[in-house]
CSV table of C-alpha atoms in Angstrom, one decimal:
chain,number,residue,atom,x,y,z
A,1,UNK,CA,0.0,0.0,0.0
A,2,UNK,CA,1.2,3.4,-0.8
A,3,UNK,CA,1.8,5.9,1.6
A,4,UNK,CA,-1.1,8.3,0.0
A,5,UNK,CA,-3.1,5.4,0.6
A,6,UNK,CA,-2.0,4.7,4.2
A,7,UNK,CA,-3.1,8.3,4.8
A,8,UNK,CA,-6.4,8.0,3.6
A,9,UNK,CA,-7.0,4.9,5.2
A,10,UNK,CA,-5.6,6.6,8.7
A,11,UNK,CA,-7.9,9.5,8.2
A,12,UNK,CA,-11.0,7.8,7.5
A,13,UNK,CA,-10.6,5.2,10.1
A,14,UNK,CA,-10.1,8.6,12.7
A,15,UNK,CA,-13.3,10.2,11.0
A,16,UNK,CA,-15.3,6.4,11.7
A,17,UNK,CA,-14.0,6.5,15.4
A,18,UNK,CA,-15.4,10.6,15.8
A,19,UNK,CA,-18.6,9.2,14.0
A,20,UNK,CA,-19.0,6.3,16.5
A,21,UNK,CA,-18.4,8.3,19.5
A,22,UNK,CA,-20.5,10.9,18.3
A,23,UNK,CA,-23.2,7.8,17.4
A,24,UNK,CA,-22.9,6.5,21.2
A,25,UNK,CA,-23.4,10.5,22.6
A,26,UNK,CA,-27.0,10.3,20.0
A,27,UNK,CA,-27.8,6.5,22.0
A,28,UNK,CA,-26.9,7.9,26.0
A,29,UNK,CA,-29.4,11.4,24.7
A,30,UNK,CA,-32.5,8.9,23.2
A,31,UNK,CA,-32.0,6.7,26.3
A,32,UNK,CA,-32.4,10.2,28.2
A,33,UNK,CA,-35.4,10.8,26.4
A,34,UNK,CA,-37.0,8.3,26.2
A,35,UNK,CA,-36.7,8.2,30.0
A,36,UNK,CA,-38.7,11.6,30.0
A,37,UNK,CA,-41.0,10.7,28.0
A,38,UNK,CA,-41.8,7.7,30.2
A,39,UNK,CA,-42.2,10.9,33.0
A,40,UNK,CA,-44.7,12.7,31.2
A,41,UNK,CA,-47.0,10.0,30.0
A,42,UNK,CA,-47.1,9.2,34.0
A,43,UNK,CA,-47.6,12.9,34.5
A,44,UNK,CA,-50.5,12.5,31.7
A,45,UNK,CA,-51.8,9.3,33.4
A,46,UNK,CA,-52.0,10.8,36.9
A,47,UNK,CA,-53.5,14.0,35.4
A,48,UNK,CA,-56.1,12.5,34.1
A,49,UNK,CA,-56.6,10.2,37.3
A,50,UNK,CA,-56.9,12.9,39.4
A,51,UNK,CA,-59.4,14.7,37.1
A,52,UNK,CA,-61.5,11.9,36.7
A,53,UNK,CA,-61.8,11.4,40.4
A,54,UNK,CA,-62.2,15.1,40.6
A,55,UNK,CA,-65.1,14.6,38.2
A,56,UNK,CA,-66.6,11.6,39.9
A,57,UNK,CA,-66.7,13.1,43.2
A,58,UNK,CA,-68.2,16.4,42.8
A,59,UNK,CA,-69.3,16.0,39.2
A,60,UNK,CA,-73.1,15.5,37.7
A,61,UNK,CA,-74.6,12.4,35.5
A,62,UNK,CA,-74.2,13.0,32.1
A,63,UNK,CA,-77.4,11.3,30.2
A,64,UNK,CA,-78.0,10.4,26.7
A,65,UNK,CA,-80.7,11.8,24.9
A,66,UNK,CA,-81.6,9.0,23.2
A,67,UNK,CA,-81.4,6.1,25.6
A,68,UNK,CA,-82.0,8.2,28.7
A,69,UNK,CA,-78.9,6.3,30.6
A,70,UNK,CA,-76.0,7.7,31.8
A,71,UNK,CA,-73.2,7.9,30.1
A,72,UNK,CA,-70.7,9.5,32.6
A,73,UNK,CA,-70.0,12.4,34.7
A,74,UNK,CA,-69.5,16.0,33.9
A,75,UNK,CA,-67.4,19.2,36.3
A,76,UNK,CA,-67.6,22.2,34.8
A,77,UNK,CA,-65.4,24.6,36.1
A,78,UNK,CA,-65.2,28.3,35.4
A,79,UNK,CA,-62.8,30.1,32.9
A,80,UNK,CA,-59.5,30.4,34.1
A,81,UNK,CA,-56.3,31.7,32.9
A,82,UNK,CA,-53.2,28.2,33.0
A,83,UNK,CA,-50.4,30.6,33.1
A,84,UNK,CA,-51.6,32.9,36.0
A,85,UNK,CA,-52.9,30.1,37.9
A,86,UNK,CA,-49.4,28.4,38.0
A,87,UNK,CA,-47.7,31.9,38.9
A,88,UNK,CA,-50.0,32.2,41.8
A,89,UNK,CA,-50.3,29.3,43.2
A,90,UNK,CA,-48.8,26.3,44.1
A,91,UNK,CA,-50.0,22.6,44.8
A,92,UNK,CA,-48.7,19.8,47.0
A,93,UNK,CA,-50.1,16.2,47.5
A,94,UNK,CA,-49.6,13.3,49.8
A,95,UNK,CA,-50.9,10.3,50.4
A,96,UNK,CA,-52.9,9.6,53.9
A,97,UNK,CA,-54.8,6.4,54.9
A,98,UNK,CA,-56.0,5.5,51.2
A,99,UNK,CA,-57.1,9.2,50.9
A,100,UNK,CA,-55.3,11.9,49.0
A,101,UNK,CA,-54.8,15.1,50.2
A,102,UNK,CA,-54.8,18.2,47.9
A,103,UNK,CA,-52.8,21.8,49.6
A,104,UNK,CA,-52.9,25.0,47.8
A,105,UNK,CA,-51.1,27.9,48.8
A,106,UNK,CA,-49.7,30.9,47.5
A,107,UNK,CA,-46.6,31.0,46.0
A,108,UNK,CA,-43.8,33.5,47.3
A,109,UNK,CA,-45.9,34.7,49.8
A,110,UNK,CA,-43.5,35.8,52.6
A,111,UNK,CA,-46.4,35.7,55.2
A,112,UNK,CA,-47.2,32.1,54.5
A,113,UNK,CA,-45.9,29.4,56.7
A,114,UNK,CA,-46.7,26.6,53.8
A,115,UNK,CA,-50.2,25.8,55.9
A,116,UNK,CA,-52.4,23.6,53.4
A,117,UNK,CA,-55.9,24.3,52.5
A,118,UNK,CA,-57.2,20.9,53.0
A,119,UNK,CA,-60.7,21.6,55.0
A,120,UNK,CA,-60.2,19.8,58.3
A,121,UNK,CA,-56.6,19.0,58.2
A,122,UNK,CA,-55.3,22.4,60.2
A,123,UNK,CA,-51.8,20.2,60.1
A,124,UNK,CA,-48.9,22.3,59.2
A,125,UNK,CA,-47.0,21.3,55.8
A,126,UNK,CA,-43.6,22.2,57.8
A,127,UNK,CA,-44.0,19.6,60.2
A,128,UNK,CA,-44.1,17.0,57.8
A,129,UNK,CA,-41.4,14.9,57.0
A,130,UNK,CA,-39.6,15.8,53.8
A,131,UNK,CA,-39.9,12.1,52.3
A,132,UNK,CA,-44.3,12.9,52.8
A,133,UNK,CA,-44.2,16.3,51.4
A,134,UNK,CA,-43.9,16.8,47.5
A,135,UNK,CA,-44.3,20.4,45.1
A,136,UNK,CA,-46.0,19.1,42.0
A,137,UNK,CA,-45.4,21.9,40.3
A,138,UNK,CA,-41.8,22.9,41.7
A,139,UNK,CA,-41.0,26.7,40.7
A,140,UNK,CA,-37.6,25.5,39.5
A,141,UNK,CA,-38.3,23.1,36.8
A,142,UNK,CA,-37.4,24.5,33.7
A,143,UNK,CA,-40.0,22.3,31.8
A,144,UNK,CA,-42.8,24.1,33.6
A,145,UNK,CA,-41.0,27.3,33.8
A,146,UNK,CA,-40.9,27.3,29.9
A,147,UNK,CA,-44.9,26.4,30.2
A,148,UNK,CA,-44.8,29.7,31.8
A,149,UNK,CA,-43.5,31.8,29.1
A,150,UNK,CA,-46.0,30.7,26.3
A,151,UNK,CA,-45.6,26.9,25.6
A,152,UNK,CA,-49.3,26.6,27.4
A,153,UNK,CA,-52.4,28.1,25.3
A,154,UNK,CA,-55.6,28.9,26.6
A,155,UNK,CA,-58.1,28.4,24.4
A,156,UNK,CA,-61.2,30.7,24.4
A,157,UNK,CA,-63.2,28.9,22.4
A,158,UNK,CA,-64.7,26.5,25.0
A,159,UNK,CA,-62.6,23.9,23.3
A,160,UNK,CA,-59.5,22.0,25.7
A,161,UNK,CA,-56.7,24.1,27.1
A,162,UNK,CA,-53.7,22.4,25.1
């Protein structure tokens, strides 16, 4: 083999070894994302529990006009703006003897000790454990935080918010 040749062959086989590294950085980022994809679908799935249960509980029988049965349950729920919601408020969950238990506070609001709105429960949220207490909608994540700058659209049509 000539030395022109040896050259070639020595540059292409360094080019194959950049492509193959860069082909195993494209695998680790799919595994990543598929990963997070897995999150939101959970997200979506627990979303859409909570709704329906939402629904269920203080919702009304929806009946169809033809058979006169009921077909399911309706909530309606008046107009309200996703983005502004989010910046004012925020949520946390927990779990409690087979019941769920929904706070709402205010976010940034320097007067709040992080008390939940939960009816009877006059517990403190501080005096939980940290493993029991969880933000669902944490004011760090960037994924929500770019939901905050426009990715969310209110639609005004009576249509779903999407």
């Amino acid at each position: 083999m000539s030395e022109r040749n040896r050259d070639k062959v020595k540059n292409l086989e360094h080019e194959l070894g950049r492509y193959q590294k860069k082909v195993g950085e494209l695998m680790k980022l799919n595994a990543q994302l598929s990963r997070r994809a897995e999150g939101v679908t959970e997200i979506s799935m627990a979303t859409d529990a909570l709704l329906a249960q939402v629904a269920l509980t203080y919702g009304e029988d929806v009946i169809d006009e033809d058979t006169g049965l009921p077909i399911g349950m309706r909530l309606t729920l008046p107009k309200f703006d996703v983005r502004e919601t989010y910046r004012q408020y925020e949520v946390y969950a927990r779990r409690d003897d087979g019941s769920y238990i929904i706070g709402v506070g205010l976010r940034n609001d320097p007067a709040d000790d992080k008390r939940e709105s939960t009816g009877n429960a006059a517990e403190n949220a501080q005096e939980r454990s940290k493993d029991e207490r969880r933000e669902i909608t944490p004011p760090n994540d960037k994924c929500a935080q770019n939901a905050l700058r426009g990715d969310l659209r209110e639609a005004n049509d009576g249509t779903d918010v999407g």
